[in-house]
Short mmCIF file of C-alpha atoms in Angstrom, two decimals:
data_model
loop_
_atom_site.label_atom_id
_atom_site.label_comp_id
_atom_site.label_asym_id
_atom_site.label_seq_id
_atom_site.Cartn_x
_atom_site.Cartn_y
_atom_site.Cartn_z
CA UNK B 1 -31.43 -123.44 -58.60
CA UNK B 2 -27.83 -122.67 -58.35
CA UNK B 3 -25.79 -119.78 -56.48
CA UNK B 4 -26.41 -116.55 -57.69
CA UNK B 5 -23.09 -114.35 -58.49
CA UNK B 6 -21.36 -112.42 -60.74
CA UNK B 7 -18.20 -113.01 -63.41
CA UNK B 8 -14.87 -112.28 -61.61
CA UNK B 9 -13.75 -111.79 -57.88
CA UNK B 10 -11.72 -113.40 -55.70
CA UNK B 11 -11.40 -115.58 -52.36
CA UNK B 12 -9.60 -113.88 -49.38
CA UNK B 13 -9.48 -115.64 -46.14
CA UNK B 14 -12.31 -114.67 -44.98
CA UNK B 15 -11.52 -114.73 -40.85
CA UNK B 16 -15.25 -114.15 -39.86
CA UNK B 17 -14.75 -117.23 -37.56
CA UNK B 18 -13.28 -114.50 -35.32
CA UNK B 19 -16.10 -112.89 -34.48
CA UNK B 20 -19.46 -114.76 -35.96
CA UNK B 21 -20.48 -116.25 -32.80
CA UNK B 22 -20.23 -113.18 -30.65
CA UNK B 23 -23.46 -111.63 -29.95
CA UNK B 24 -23.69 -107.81 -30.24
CA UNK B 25 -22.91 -105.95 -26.84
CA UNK B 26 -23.80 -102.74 -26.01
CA UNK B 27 -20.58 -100.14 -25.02
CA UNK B 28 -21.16 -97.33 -23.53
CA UNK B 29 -19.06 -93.96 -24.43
CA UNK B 30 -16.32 -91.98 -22.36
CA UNK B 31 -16.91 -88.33 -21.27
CA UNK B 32 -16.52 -86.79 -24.63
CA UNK B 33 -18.27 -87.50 -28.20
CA UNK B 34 -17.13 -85.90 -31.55
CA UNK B 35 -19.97 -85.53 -33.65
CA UNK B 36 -18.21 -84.75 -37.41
CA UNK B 37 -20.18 -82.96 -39.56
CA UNK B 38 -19.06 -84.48 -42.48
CA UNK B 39 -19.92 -88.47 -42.30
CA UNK B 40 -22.06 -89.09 -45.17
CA UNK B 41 -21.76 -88.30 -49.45
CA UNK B 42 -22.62 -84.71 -49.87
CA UNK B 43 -22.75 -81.63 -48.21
CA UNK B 44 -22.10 -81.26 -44.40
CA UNK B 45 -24.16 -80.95 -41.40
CA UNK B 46 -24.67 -77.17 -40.50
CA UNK B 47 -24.54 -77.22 -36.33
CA UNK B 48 -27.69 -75.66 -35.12
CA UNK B 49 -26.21 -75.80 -31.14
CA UNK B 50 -24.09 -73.45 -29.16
CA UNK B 51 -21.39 -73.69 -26.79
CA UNK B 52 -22.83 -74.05 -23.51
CA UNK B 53 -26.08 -75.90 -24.77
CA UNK B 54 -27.97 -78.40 -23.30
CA UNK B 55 -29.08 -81.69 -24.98
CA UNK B 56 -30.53 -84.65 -24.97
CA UNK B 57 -30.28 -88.33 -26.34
CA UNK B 58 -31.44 -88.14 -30.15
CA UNK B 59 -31.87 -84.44 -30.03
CA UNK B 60 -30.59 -82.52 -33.46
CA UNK B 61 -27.41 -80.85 -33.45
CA UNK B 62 -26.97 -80.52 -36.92
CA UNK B 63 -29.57 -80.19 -39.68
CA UNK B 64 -28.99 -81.19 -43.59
CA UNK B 65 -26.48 -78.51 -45.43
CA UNK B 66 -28.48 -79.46 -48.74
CA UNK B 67 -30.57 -81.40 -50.61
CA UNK B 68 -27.92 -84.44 -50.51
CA UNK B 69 -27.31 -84.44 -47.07
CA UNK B 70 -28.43 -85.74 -43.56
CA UNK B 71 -28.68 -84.05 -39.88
CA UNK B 72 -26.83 -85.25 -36.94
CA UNK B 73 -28.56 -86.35 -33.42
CA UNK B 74 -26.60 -86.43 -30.37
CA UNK B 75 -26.15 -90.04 -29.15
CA UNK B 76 -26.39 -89.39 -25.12
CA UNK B 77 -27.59 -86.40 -23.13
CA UNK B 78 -24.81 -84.02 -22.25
CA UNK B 79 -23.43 -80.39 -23.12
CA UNK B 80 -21.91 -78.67 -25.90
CA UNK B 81 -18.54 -77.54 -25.38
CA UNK B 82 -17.19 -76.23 -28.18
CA UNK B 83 -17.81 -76.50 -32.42
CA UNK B 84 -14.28 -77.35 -33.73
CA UNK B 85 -12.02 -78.60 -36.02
CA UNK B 86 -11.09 -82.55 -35.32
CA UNK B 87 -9.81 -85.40 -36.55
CA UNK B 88 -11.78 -87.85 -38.66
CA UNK B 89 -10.46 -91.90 -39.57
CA UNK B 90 -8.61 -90.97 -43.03
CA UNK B 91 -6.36 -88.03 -41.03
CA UNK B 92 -8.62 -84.76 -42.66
CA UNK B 93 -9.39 -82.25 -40.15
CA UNK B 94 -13.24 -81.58 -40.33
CA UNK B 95 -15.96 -79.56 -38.27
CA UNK B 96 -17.42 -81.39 -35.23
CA UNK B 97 -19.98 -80.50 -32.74
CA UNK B 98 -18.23 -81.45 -29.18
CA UNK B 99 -20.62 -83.13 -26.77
CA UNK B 100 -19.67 -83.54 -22.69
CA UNK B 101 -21.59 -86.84 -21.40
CA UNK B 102 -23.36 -86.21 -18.13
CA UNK B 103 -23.96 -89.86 -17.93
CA UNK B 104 -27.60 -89.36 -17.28
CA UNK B 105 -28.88 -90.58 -21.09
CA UNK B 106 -32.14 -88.21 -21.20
CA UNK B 107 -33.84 -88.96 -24.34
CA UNK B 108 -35.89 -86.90 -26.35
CA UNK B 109 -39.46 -87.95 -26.55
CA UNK B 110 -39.38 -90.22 -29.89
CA UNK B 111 -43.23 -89.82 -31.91
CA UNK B 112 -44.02 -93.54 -32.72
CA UNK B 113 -46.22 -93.96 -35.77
CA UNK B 114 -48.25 -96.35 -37.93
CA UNK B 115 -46.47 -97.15 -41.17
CA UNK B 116 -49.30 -98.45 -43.03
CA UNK B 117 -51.28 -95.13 -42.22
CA UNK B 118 -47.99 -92.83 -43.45
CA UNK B 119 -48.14 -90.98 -46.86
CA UNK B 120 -45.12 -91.94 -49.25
CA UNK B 121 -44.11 -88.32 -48.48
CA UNK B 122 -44.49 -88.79 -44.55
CA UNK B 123 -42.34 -91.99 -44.92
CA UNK B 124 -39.24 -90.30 -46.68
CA UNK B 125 -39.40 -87.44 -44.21
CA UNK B 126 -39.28 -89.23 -41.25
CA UNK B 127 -36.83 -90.93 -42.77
CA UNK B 128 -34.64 -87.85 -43.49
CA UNK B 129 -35.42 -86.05 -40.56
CA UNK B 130 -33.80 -89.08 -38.98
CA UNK B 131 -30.57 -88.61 -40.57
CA UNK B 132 -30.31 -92.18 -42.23
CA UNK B 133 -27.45 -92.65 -44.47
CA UNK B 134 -25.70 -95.92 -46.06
CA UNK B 135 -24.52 -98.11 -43.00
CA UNK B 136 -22.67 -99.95 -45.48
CA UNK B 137 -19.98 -97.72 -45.73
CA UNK B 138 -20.87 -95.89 -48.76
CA UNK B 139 -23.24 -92.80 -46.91
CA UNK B 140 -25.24 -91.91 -49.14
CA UNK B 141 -28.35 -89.85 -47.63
CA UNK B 142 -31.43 -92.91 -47.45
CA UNK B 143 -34.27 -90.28 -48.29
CA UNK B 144 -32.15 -89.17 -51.67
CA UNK B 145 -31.66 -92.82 -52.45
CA UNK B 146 -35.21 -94.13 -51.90
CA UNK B 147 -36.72 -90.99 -53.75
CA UNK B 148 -35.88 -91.64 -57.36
CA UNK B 149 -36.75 -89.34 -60.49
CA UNK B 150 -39.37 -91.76 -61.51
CA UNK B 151 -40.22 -94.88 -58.84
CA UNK B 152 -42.33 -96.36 -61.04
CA UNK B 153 -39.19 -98.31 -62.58
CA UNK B 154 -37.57 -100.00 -59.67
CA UNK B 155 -38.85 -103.67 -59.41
CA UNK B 156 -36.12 -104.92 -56.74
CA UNK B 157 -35.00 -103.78 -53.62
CA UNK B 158 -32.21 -105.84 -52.38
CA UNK B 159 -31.06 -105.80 -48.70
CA UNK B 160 -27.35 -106.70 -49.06
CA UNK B 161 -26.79 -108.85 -46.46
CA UNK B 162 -23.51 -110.21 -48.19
CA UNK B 163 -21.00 -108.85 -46.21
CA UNK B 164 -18.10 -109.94 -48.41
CA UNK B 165 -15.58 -108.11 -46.83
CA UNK B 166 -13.22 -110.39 -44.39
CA UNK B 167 -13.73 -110.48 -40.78
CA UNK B 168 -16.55 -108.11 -40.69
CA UNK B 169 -19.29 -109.85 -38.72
CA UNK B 170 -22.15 -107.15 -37.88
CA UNK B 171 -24.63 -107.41 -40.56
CA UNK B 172 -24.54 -111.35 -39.71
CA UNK B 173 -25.29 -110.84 -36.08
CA UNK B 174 -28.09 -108.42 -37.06
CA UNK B 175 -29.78 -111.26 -39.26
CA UNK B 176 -29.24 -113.51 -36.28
CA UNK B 177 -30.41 -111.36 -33.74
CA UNK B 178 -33.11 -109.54 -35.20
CA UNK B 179 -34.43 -110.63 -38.55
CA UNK B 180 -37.91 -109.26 -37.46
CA UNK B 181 -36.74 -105.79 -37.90
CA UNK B 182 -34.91 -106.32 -40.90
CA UNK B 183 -38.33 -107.75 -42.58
CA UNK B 184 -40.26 -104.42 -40.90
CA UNK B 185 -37.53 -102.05 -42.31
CA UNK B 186 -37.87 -104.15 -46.10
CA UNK B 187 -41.77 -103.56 -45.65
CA UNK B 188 -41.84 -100.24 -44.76
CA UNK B 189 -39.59 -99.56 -47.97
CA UNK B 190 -41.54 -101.79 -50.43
CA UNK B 191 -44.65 -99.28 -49.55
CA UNK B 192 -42.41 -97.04 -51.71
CA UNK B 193 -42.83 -98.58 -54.82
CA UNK B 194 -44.98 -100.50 -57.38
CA UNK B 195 -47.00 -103.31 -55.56
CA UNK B 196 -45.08 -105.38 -57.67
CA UNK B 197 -41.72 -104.37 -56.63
CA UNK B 198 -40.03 -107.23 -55.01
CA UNK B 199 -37.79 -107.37 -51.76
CA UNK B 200 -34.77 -109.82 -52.21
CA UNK B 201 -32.77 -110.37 -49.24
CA UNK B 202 -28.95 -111.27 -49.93
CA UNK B 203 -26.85 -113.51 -48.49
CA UNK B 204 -23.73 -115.25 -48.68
CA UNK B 205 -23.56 -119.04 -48.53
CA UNK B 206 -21.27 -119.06 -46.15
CA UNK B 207 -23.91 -118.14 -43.27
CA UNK B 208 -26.54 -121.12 -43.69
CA UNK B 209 -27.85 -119.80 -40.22
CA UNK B 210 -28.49 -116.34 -40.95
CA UNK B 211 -30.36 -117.79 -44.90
CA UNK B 212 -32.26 -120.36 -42.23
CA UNK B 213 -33.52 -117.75 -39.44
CA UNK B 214 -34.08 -114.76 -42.89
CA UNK B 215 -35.93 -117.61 -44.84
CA UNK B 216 -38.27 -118.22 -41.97
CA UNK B 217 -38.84 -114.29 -40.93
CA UNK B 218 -40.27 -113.18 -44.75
CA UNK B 219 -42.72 -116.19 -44.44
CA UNK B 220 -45.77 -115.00 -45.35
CA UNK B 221 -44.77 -112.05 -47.04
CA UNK B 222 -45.58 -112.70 -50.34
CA UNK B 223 -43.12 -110.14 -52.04
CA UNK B 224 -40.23 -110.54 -50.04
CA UNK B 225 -37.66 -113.73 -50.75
CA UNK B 226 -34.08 -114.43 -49.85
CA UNK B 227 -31.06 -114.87 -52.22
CA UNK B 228 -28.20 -117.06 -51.38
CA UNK B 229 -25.38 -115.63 -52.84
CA UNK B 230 -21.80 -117.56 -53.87
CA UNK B 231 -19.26 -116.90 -51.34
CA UNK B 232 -16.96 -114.33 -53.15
CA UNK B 233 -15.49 -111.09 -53.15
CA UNK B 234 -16.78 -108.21 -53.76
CA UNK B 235 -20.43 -110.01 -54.24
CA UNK B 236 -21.46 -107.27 -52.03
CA UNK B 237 -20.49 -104.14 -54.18
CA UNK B 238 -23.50 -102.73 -55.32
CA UNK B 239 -23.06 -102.96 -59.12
CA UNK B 240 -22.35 -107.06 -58.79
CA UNK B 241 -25.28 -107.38 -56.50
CA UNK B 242 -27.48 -106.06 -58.96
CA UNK B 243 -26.02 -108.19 -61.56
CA UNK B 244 -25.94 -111.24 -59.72
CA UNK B 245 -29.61 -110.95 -58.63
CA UNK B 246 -31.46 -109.81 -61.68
CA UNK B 247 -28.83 -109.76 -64.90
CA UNK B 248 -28.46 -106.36 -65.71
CA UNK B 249 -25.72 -104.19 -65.55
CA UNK B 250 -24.74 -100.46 -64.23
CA UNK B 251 -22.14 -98.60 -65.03
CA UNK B 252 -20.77 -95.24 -63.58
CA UNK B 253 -22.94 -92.98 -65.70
CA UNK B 254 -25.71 -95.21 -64.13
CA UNK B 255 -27.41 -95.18 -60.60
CA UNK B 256 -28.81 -98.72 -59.42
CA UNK B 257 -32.63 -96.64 -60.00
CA UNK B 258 -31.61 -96.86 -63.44
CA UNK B 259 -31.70 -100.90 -63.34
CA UNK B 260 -35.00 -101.03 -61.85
CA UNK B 261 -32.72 -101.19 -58.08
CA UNK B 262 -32.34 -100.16 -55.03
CA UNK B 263 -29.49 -101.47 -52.84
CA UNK B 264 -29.56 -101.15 -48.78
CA UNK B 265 -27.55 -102.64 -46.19
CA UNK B 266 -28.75 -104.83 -43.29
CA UNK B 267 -27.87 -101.45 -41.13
CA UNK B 268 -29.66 -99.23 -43.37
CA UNK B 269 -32.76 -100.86 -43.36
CA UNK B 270 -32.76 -101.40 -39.75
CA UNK B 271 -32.78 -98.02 -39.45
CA UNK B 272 -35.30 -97.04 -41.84
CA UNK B 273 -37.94 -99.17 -39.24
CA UNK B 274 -36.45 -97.13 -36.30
CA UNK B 275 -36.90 -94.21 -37.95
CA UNK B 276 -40.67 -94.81 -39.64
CA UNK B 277 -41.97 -96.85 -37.22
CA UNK B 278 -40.31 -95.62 -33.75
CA UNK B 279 -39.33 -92.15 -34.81
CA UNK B 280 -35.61 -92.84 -33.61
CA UNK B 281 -33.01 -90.96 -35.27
CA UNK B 282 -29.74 -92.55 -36.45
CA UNK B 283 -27.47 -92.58 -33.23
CA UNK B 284 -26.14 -96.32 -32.75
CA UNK B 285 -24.88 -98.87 -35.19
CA UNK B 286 -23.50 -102.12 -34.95
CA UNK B 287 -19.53 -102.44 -35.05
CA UNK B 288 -16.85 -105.64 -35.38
CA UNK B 289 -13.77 -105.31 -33.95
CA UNK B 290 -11.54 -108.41 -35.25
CA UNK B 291 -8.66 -109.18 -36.46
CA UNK B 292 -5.26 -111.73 -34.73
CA UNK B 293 -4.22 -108.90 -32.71
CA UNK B 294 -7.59 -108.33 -31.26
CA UNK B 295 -7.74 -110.26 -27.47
CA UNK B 296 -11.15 -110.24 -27.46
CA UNK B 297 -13.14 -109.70 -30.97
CA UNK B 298 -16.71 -109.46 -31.31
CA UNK B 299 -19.86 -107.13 -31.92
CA UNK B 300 -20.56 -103.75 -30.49
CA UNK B 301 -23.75 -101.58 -30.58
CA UNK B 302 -21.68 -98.34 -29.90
CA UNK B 303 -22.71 -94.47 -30.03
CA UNK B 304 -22.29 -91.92 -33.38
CA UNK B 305 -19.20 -89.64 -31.81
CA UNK B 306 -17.55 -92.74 -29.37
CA UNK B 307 -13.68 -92.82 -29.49
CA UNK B 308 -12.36 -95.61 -31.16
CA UNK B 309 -10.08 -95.95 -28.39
CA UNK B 310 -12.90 -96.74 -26.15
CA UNK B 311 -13.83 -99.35 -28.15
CA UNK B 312 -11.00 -101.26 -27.85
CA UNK B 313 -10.28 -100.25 -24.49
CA UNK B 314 -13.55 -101.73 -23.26
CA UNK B 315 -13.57 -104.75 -25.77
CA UNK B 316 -10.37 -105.99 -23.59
CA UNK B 317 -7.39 -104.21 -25.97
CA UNK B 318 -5.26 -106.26 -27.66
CA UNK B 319 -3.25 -109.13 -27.21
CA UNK B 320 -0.11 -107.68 -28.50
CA UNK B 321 0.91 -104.36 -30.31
CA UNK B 322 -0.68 -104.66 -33.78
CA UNK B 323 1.40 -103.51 -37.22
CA UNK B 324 -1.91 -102.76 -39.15
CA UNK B 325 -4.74 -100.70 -38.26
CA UNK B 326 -7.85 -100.85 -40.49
CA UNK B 327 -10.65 -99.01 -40.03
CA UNK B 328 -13.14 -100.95 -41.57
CA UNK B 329 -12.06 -104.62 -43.37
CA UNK B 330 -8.91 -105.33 -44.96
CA UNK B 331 -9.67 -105.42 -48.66
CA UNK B 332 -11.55 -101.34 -48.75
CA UNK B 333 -10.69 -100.70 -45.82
CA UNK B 334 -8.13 -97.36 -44.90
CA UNK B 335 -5.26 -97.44 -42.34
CA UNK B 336 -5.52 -95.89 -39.01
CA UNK B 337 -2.59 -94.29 -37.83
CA UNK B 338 -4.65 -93.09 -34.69
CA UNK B 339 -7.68 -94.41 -32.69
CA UNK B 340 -9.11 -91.14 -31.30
CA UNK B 341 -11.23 -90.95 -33.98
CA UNK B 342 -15.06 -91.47 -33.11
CA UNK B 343 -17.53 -93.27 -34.63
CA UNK B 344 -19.52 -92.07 -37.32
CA UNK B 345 -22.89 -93.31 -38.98
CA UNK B 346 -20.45 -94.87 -41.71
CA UNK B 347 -17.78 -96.73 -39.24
CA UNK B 348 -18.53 -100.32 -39.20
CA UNK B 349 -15.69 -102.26 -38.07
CA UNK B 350 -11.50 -102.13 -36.78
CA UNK B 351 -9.09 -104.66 -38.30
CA UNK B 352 -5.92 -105.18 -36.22
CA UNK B 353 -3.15 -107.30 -37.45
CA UNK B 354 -0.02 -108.54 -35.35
CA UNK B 355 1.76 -108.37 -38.91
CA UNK B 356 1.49 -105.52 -41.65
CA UNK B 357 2.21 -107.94 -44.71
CA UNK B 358 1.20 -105.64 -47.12
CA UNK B 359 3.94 -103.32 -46.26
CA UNK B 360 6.59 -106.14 -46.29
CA UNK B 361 5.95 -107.29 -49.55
CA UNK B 362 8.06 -106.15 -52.11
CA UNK B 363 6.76 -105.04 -55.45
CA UNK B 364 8.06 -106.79 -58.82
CA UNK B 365 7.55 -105.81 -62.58
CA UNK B 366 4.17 -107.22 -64.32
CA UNK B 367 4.78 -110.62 -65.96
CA UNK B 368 1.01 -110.29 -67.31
CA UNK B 369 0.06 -113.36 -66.18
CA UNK B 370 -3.59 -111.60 -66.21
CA UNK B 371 -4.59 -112.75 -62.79
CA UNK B 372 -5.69 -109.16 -61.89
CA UNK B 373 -8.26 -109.16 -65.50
CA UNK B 374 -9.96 -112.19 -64.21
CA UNK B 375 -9.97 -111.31 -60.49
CA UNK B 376 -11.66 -107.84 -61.60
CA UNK B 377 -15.72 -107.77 -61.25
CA UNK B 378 -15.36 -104.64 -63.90
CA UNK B 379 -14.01 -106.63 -66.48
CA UNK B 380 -10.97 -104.26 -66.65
CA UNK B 381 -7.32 -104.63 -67.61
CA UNK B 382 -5.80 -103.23 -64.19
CA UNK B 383 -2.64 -103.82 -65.15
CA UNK B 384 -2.71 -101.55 -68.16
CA UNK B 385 -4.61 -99.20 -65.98
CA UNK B 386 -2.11 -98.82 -63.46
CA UNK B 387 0.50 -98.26 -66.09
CA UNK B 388 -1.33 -95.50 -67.43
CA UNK B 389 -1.37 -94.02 -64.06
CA UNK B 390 2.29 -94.27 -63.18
CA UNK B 391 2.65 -92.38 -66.62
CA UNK B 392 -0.17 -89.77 -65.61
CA UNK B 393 -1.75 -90.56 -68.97
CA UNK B 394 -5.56 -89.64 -68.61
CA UNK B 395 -6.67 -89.78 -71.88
CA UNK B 396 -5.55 -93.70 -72.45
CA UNK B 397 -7.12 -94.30 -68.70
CA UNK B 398 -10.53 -92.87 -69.82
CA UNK B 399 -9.75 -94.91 -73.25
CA UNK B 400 -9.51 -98.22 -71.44
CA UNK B 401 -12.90 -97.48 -69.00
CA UNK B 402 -10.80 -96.58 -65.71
CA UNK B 403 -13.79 -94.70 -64.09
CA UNK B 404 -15.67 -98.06 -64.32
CA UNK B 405 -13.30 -99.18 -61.38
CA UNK B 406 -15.34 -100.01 -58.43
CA UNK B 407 -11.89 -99.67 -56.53
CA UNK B 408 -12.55 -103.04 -54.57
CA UNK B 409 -9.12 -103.83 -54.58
CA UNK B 410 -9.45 -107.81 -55.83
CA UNK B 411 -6.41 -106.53 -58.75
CA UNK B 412 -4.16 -105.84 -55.84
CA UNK B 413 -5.35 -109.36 -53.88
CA UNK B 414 -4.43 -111.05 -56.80
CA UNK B 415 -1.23 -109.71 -58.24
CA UNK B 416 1.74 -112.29 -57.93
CA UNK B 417 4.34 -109.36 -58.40
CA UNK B 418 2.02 -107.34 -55.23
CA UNK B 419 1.68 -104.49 -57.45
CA UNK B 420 -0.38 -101.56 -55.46
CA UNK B 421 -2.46 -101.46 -58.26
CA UNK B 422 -5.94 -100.71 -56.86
CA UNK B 423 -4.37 -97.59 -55.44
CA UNK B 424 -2.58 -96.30 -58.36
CA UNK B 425 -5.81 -96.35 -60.34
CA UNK B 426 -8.05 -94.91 -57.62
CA UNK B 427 -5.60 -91.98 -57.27
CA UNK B 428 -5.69 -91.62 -61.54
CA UNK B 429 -9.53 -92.06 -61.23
CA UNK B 430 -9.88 -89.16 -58.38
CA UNK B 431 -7.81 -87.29 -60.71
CA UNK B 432 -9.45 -87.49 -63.77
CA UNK B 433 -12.93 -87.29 -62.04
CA UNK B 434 -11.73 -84.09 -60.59
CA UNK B 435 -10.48 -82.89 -63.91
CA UNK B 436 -13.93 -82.88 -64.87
CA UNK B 437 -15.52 -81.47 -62.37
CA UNK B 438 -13.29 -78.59 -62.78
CA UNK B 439 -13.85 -78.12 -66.34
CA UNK B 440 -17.23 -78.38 -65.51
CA UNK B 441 -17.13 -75.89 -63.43
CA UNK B 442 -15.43 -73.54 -65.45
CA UNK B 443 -17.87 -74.28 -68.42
CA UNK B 444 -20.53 -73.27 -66.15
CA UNK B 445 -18.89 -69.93 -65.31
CA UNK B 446 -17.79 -68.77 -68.90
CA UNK B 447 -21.36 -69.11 -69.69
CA UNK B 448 -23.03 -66.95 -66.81
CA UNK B 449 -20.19 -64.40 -67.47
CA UNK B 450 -21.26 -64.66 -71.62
CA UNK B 451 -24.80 -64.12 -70.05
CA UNK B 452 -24.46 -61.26 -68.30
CA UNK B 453 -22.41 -59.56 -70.77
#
């Protein structure tokens, strides 16, 4: 049977070589953590601490501010000094609970239980109460995710073990190092669903030891199989998964539940068995910090609310001043003009590069050579998009199916004339999508006031 994959992508260097090899270490955090209240799609946190509070590792200090949203656990044992306004990765100033290590790392007591003898209801509560979101990046609340309108119609769960993006290495090294936990996490998720639902485990061909050690943990699980996927980006973005893997398409009136799928990362399902079957909230997660400026890259279990100063402090610094700072991989990644930022559930890697050769390349007109149409896992015309953007004309962006931009950035990799085309577009297709969430809004209003009148 050959590769599975989708139509389109690209083939950045993919500089995992960096990192691969390097078994996940454990850091340990500074004096102060920043708990944000805002690190996962949907409303924030709501702190339910004080100034002058006491707490404990994996204790709540911030519950759910709605239906899509997820509470926040304090990562070591300390005291609250303040609820403030600070800094998260893109520059925004947001709400953060402000925790003072003691250094002493006294845990709550964490209620173990017995997945098989859980209710589906018990499972998706302890898996909320946890605070689980997306590890992949994306944050979207686990419980919401894995509690479709009607679960009768998923048939696939797929653990996206891809990890397309360059350099990032930490879903790899949590195959390698604990594929037992992975299956556990799959299990406990399959109990979800239709007996028949199937588990499909995803992976790149470019990790033949991570397919090897996966293949040989879902061994006698009869419902559970691995993928190998073609080595290509974005084969990890949830929409070509799903494509790859079973055929059928989604588009952005669609959620993957609407396909018959569910997509998790390797992170998120990890923490869906800590959560079910050890009754640990979400506190840790597994970071890379790579790139040629890096002296030292490699893999880091590190704390929710850790600087990511401290990271690279204690990962050695590096070897010479770096141009670029990513936070997260260098094709979706977002520059970091500042590392005292801390960690959030969502933070999974730092990119630093001795040169910024994005910002050195100088932009020429389109010779619509049509690289960027065949690079793009939409099927889109990018190049027509981004004109449309320049011009600020919504109505022929809509037209040619702009909001079906995945915003993966392959149009940019592959435009000869380095045209910043995925961010033109994603600025047109915040714009537009705000446009109608407005007029939404305002539809909504004009009819309570004609109501009430």
């Amino acid at each position: 049977m050959g590769l599975f994959t989708f139509k389109g992508g690209v083939h950045p260097n993919e500089g995992k070589e960096l990192a691969m090899d390097k078994a996940v270490v454990e850091l340990k955090p500074g004096k102060e953590l920043v708990y944000l209240l805002s690190q996962h799609i949907g409303a924030p946190a709501k702190a339910v601490v004080a100034k002058g509070d006491h707490v404990l590792a994996g204790q709540k200090i911030a519950e759910a501010g709605g239906f899509v949203s997820a509470p926040i656990h304090a990562s070591v044992s300390g005291t609250v000094t303040g609820i403030e306004r600070r800094k998260n990765a893109t520059g925004g100033m947001v709400d953060a609970v402000i925790v003072e290590n003691d250094e002493q790392y006294e845990s709550v007591k964490f209620e173990e239980a017995d997945p098989d003898s859980l209710s589906r209801d018990d499972i998706l509560a302890r898996i909320r109460e946890a605070g689980v979101v997306g590890m992949g990046g994306a944050g979207f609340p686990t419980a919401v995710k894995l509690a479709p309108k009607d679960p009768s119609t998923v048939d696939h769960i797929l653990v996206n073990g891809s990890e397309c993006e360059p350099y990032l290495t930490s879903d790899y090294r949590c195959m390698m190092e604990q594929p037992e936990k992975i299956v556990a996490g799959l299990e406990i998720i399959l109990k979800l669903f239709k007996p028949e639902c199937r588990g499909v485990i995803c992976i790149e061909n470019n990790k033949p030891k991570a397919i090897e050690i996966m293949k040989k943990a879902v061994q006698g699980h009869a419902n559970m199989s691995v993928a190998v996927m073609k080595t290509k980006y974005p084969e990890g973005a949830e929409r070509c998964l799903i494509n790859a893997i079973t055929g059928r398409y989604v588009n952005s009136k669609m959620l993957p539940a609407d396909a018959g799928c569910v997509v998790d990362n390797v992170g998120t399902v990890m923490a869906v068995y800590d959560a079910v079957k050890l009754g640990k909230p979400c506190t840790h997660r597994v970071f890379t910090l790579s790139g040629d400026a890096v002296k030292n890259p490699g893999n880091f279990l590190v704390p929710v609310g850790m600087s990511y100063q401290e990271i690279v402090d204690q990962a050695g610094g590096f070897s010479s001043d770096p141009e670029k700072l990513i936070s997260g991989g260098p094709m979706m990644g977002f520059a970091l003009f500042d590392l005292n930022v801390p960690v959030t559930k969502t933070s999974g890697a730092i990119t630093a590069f001795l040169k910024d050769e994005v910002s050195q390349a100088k932009e020429t007109a389109c010779i619509s050579c049509g690289r960027c149409l065949h690079g793009c896992p939409a099927r889109l015309m990018p190049c027509r998009l981004a004109d449309f953007a320049e011009h600020g004309d919504a109505g022929s962006f809509e037209a040619y199916y702009g909001l079906e931009c995945v915003n993966c950035g392959s149009c940019s990799y592959q435009c000869p004339a380095k045209r910043p085309l995925a961010a033109e577009i994603n600025m047109m297709r915040q714009t537009v999508l705000g446009n109608k969430k407005k007029a939404a809004a305002a539809k909504k209003a004009a009819a309570a006031k004609k109501a009430s009148a």
